[in-house]
Amino acid sequence: MRLSASHNSSYPLIVILSALILPVWSQSTVRILPLGDSITGGPESCWQALLWRRLQQASITNTKFVGSRSGQQCDFEYDGANEGHVMIQATGIVSEGKLVPWLESSKPDVVMMHLGTNDVLNNKPTAEILQAFGTMVDWMRENKKVMRIIVAQIIPLDSVFCEECGERVVRLNEAIPEWAKGLNTTESVIEVVDCWTGFDTDSMTSDGVHPNNAGNEKVAECWFKPLSRAIESVGGGEEVSAAASPGMGAGSKLGIAAVAVTVLCRWWW
């Protein structure tokens, strides 16, 4: 069938009205707080830069890293805000109440936590470290009821620092999954990420503690999939009309669609 000239002239209108009717997927920006010690915020800690780049390469761009500290000087520009503090202990964060103001200022949706190394170095018992972790989880949920929390089984420590430190890290890491299971909720999921397995302190650290280039690659790898899942869960997005603002209600969207269909039919027939 050959269309008439009037039908041909309506093509631009069809395109415009289609834009009004057809939905698009709008993703919300996910605010991510990396929380840790010098392994997170030290001068050689470029794993966050590598992680950010991997997210970008995977087209996961609806992110904003948050925290009071700036990123390190790595080989490229990246979103490096964090709360990685040199020498800080999980037990110290709790005893000094540091996390509450950090959360209030950064307003994260996701917290990714690699803590416990300095507690282990200072011979803090596993139970005391996990108690501190639990208090921090409580503070996170007070800040945001649906906080998504990712907790690392921390990277190993070389025995050069103390003969017992390596075993202390193992004990802490072994206890973390059961601890997380006890605090996990459907509203505020706690996911445990294994950064210990496959991490070699001889080849992947500069000093037996802090990741070197190879270690940074390994740490970025361990975070990538769990963080990607958290971003998808938190920032999944909603269907909105291309002509409608993200805050427009469903009734308004249906109204636009109804008017568009009516006008389209009158022009076509």
Short mmCIF file of C-alpha atoms in Angstrom, two decimals:
data_model
loop_
_atom_site.label_atom_id
_atom_site.label_comp_id
_atom_site.label_asym_id
_atom_site.label_seq_id
_atom_site.Cartn_x
_atom_site.Cartn_y
_atom_site.Cartn_z
CA MET A 1 0.00 0.00 0.00
CA ARG A 2 1.34 3.47 -0.89
CA LEU A 3 0.95 6.12 1.79
CA SER A 4 -0.54 9.47 0.95
CA ALA A 5 1.36 12.71 1.20
CA SER A 6 -0.50 13.57 4.40
CA HIS A 7 0.65 10.32 5.93
CA ASN A 8 4.23 11.00 4.90
CA SER A 9 4.10 14.44 6.44
CA SER A 10 3.06 12.93 9.75
CA TYR A 11 6.30 10.97 10.17
CA PRO A 12 8.04 13.71 12.20
CA LEU A 13 5.03 13.86 14.49
CA ILE A 14 5.11 10.08 14.92
CA VAL A 15 8.74 10.28 15.98
CA ILE A 16 7.99 13.02 18.51
CA LEU A 17 4.98 11.22 19.93
CA SER A 18 6.90 7.97 20.15
CA ALA A 19 9.42 9.75 22.32
CA LEU A 20 6.56 10.74 24.60
CA ILE A 21 5.14 7.24 24.79
CA LEU A 22 8.14 4.91 24.78
CA PRO A 23 9.80 4.42 28.16
CA VAL A 24 13.49 4.87 28.87
CA TRP A 25 15.47 3.46 31.79
CA SER A 26 16.77 6.03 34.25
CA GLN A 27 19.44 4.96 36.76
CA SER A 28 20.03 6.78 40.00
CA THR A 29 23.54 7.72 41.13
CA VAL A 30 24.89 5.34 43.77
CA ARG A 31 27.04 6.91 46.49
CA ILE A 32 29.86 4.56 47.56
CA LEU A 33 31.99 4.97 50.70
CA PRO A 34 35.30 3.04 50.79
CA LEU A 35 36.03 2.65 54.51
CA GLY A 36 39.40 1.44 55.74
CA ASP A 37 42.95 2.13 56.85
CA SER A 38 46.13 2.81 54.83
CA ILE A 39 45.36 -0.19 52.61
CA THR A 40 42.44 1.94 51.40
CA GLY A 41 43.86 5.45 51.77
CA GLY A 42 47.64 5.06 51.82
CA PRO A 43 50.03 6.60 49.28
CA GLU A 44 50.37 3.37 47.27
CA SER A 45 46.71 2.40 47.36
CA CYS A 46 45.59 2.65 43.74
CA TRP A 47 43.17 -0.28 43.79
CA GLN A 48 40.23 2.16 43.96
CA ALA A 49 41.44 3.81 40.75
CA LEU A 50 41.65 0.41 39.05
CA LEU A 51 38.23 -0.55 40.40
CA TRP A 52 36.68 2.70 39.15
CA ARG A 53 38.20 2.11 35.71
CA ARG A 54 36.83 -1.43 35.58
CA LEU A 55 33.37 -0.10 36.42
CA GLN A 56 33.64 2.48 33.65
CA GLN A 57 34.78 -0.16 31.16
CA ALA A 58 31.77 -2.26 32.12
CA SER A 59 29.48 0.77 31.46
CA ILE A 60 28.69 1.07 35.17
CA THR A 61 28.87 4.83 35.34
CA ASN A 62 26.07 5.77 37.76
CA THR A 63 28.46 6.00 40.72
CA LYS A 64 29.92 8.63 43.00
CA PHE A 65 32.62 7.67 45.49
CA VAL A 66 32.34 9.68 48.70
CA GLY A 67 34.41 10.43 51.80
CA SER A 68 36.46 13.20 53.38
CA ARG A 69 39.76 12.08 51.81
CA SER A 70 40.91 12.52 48.22
CA GLY A 71 42.23 9.73 46.04
CA GLN A 72 45.89 8.93 45.59
CA GLN A 73 48.06 10.08 42.69
CA CYS A 74 47.68 7.10 40.38
CA ASP A 75 48.38 6.89 36.63
CA PHE A 76 45.07 8.46 35.57
CA GLU A 77 42.29 10.66 36.88
CA TYR A 78 39.50 8.86 38.71
CA ASP A 79 36.78 9.29 41.32
CA GLY A 80 38.87 8.67 44.44
CA ALA A 81 37.03 10.02 47.48
CA ASN A 82 37.28 7.65 50.46
CA GLU A 83 37.54 7.24 54.24
CA GLY A 84 40.86 5.41 54.34
CA HIS A 85 42.89 6.60 57.35
CA VAL A 86 46.47 5.61 58.08
CA MET A 87 46.95 3.48 61.22
CA ILE A 88 43.25 3.52 62.08
CA GLN A 89 41.68 0.56 63.86
CA ALA A 90 38.09 -0.63 63.67
CA THR A 91 37.98 -0.62 67.47
CA GLY A 92 39.32 2.95 67.48
CA ILE A 93 36.69 4.13 65.00
CA VAL A 94 34.04 2.90 67.43
CA SER A 95 35.62 4.07 70.69
CA GLU A 96 36.12 7.56 69.25
CA GLY A 97 32.76 7.67 67.42
CA LYS A 98 34.38 8.64 64.15
CA LEU A 99 32.04 6.90 61.71
CA VAL A 100 28.85 8.80 62.56
CA PRO A 101 30.02 12.22 61.28
CA TRP A 102 31.66 10.56 58.26
CA LEU A 103 28.32 9.00 57.34
CA GLU A 104 26.41 12.22 57.98
CA SER A 105 28.65 14.18 55.61
CA SER A 106 29.02 11.59 52.85
CA LYS A 107 25.49 10.07 52.85
CA PRO A 108 26.47 6.77 51.19
CA ASP A 109 24.17 4.15 49.71
CA VAL A 110 26.90 1.51 49.80
CA VAL A 111 29.75 1.06 52.28
CA MET A 112 32.69 -1.15 51.27
CA MET A 113 34.80 -1.93 54.31
CA HIS A 114 38.35 -3.33 54.56
CA LEU A 115 39.22 -3.00 58.25
CA GLY A 116 40.95 -5.01 60.96
CA THR A 117 44.58 -5.00 59.85
CA ASN A 118 45.75 -2.51 62.48
CA ASP A 119 43.58 -4.19 65.12
CA VAL A 120 45.35 -7.47 64.37
CA LEU A 121 48.76 -5.76 64.51
CA ASN A 122 47.81 -4.42 67.94
CA ASN A 123 46.73 -7.87 69.13
CA LYS A 124 43.02 -7.05 69.44
CA PRO A 125 40.95 -10.23 69.90
CA THR A 126 38.73 -11.33 67.02
CA ALA A 127 35.61 -10.99 69.16
CA GLU A 128 36.46 -7.35 69.97
CA ILE A 129 37.04 -6.53 66.29
CA LEU A 130 33.74 -8.11 65.28
CA GLN A 131 31.94 -6.27 68.06
CA ALA A 132 33.30 -3.03 66.59
CA PHE A 133 32.15 -4.13 63.13
CA GLY A 134 28.67 -4.71 64.56
CA THR A 135 28.50 -1.26 66.10
CA MET A 136 29.54 0.27 62.78
CA VAL A 137 26.79 -1.67 60.99
CA ASP A 138 24.28 -0.26 63.50
CA TRP A 139 25.51 3.28 62.76
CA MET A 140 25.32 2.66 59.01
CA ARG A 141 21.71 1.52 59.28
CA GLU A 142 20.80 4.45 61.51
CA ASN A 143 22.15 6.69 58.75
CA LYS A 144 20.30 4.79 56.00
CA LYS A 145 17.82 2.03 56.76
CA VAL A 146 18.56 0.20 53.49
CA MET A 147 22.35 0.60 53.54
CA ARG A 148 24.14 -1.96 51.36
CA ILE A 149 27.27 -3.16 53.19
CA ILE A 150 30.22 -5.06 51.71
CA VAL A 151 32.77 -6.37 54.22
CA ALA A 152 36.15 -7.74 53.15
CA GLN A 153 37.95 -10.74 54.47
CA ILE A 154 41.16 -8.74 54.66
CA ILE A 155 44.38 -9.32 52.75
CA PRO A 156 47.16 -11.28 54.54
CA LEU A 157 49.91 -9.89 56.75
CA ASP A 158 53.51 -10.98 56.37
CA SER A 159 55.03 -12.63 59.44
CA VAL A 160 57.87 -10.08 59.37
CA PHE A 161 55.65 -7.81 61.51
CA CYS A 162 54.87 -10.47 64.07
CA GLU A 163 54.93 -14.23 64.03
CA GLU A 164 51.31 -14.52 65.11
CA CYS A 165 49.78 -11.81 62.88
CA GLY A 166 49.22 -14.09 59.91
CA GLU A 167 47.23 -16.54 62.02
CA ARG A 168 45.27 -13.71 63.64
CA VAL A 169 44.17 -12.53 60.19
CA VAL A 170 43.08 -16.09 59.35
CA ARG A 171 40.99 -16.29 62.54
CA LEU A 172 39.35 -12.95 61.84
CA ASN A 173 38.58 -13.85 58.23
CA GLU A 174 37.15 -17.22 59.21
CA ALA A 175 34.80 -15.53 61.69
CA ILE A 176 33.52 -12.79 59.38
CA PRO A 177 31.01 -14.86 57.30
CA GLU A 178 29.16 -16.16 60.39
CA TRP A 179 29.20 -12.68 61.93
CA ALA A 180 27.72 -11.21 58.73
CA LYS A 181 25.07 -13.93 58.54
CA GLY A 182 23.89 -13.01 62.01
CA LEU A 183 23.43 -9.33 61.11
CA ASN A 184 22.24 -9.67 57.51
CA THR A 185 18.72 -8.44 56.69
CA THR A 186 16.65 -8.29 53.52
CA GLU A 187 16.48 -4.50 53.81
CA SER A 188 20.18 -3.95 54.49
CA VAL A 189 22.21 -6.72 52.91
CA ILE A 190 25.71 -7.52 54.18
CA GLU A 191 27.88 -9.25 51.58
CA VAL A 192 31.27 -10.71 52.44
CA VAL A 193 34.01 -10.39 49.82
CA ASP A 194 37.10 -12.62 49.91
CA CYS A 195 40.18 -10.45 49.38
CA TRP A 196 42.44 -12.93 51.19
CA THR A 197 42.40 -15.95 48.88
CA GLY A 198 45.09 -15.80 46.23
CA PHE A 199 46.77 -12.71 47.68
CA ASP A 200 50.50 -13.30 48.08
CA THR A 201 52.34 -10.93 50.41
CA ASP A 202 55.71 -11.68 48.80
CA SER A 203 54.72 -10.65 45.28
CA MET A 204 51.70 -8.40 45.93
CA THR A 205 52.89 -6.03 48.68
CA SER A 206 55.63 -3.46 48.94
CA ASP A 207 56.29 -4.07 52.64
CA GLY A 208 54.34 -7.15 53.71
CA VAL A 209 51.18 -5.09 54.37
CA HIS A 210 50.38 -2.56 51.62
CA PRO A 211 49.52 -3.66 48.06
CA ASN A 212 51.97 -2.90 45.27
CA ASN A 213 50.84 -2.69 41.63
CA ALA A 214 50.08 -6.40 41.44
CA GLY A 215 48.33 -6.25 44.81
CA ASN A 216 46.23 -3.28 43.77
CA GLU A 217 45.08 -5.24 40.70
CA LYS A 218 44.15 -8.17 42.94
CA VAL A 219 42.22 -6.03 45.43
CA ALA A 220 40.34 -4.25 42.61
CA GLU A 221 39.42 -7.66 41.21
CA CYS A 222 38.07 -8.91 44.53
CA TRP A 223 35.79 -5.86 44.91
CA PHE A 224 34.52 -5.60 41.32
CA LYS A 225 31.73 -8.20 41.19
CA PRO A 226 30.30 -7.60 44.69
CA LEU A 227 30.31 -3.85 44.17
CA SER A 228 28.72 -4.22 40.73
CA ARG A 229 25.90 -6.24 42.29
CA ALA A 230 25.42 -3.62 44.99
CA ILE A 231 25.29 -0.79 42.44
CA GLU A 232 22.73 -2.67 40.37
CA SER A 233 20.63 -3.40 43.46
CA VAL A 234 20.69 0.16 44.78
CA GLY A 235 20.67 2.17 41.56
CA GLY A 236 18.61 -0.08 39.32
CA GLY A 237 16.47 2.80 38.10
CA GLU A 238 12.86 3.17 36.99
CA GLU A 239 10.94 3.43 33.75
CA VAL A 240 10.18 7.03 32.87
CA SER A 241 8.81 8.74 29.77
CA ALA A 242 11.47 10.41 27.68
CA ALA A 243 9.46 13.63 28.00
CA ALA A 244 8.72 13.20 31.69
CA SER A 245 10.93 14.20 34.54
CA PRO A 246 12.15 11.40 36.86
CA GLY A 247 9.90 12.73 39.60
CA MET A 248 6.72 12.70 37.49
CA GLY A 249 3.99 10.48 38.86
CA ALA A 250 2.50 7.49 37.06
CA GLY A 251 -0.78 9.32 36.44
CA SER A 252 0.98 12.18 34.65
CA LYS A 253 2.92 9.76 32.49
CA LEU A 254 -0.27 7.92 31.52
CA GLY A 255 -1.92 11.23 30.74
CA ILE A 256 0.88 12.19 28.36
CA ALA A 257 0.65 8.79 26.69
CA ALA A 258 -3.15 9.07 26.26
CA VAL A 259 -2.94 12.52 24.67
CA ALA A 260 -0.16 11.34 22.39
CA VAL A 261 -2.14 8.34 21.17
CA THR A 262 -5.25 10.47 20.54
CA VAL A 263 -3.35 13.04 18.49
CA LEU A 264 -1.51 10.34 16.57
CA CYS A 265 -4.77 8.58 15.63
CA ARG A 266 -6.41 11.80 14.39
CA TRP A 267 -3.43 12.63 12.20
CA TRP A 268 -3.16 9.11 10.82
CA TRP A 269 -6.83 8.57 10.01
#
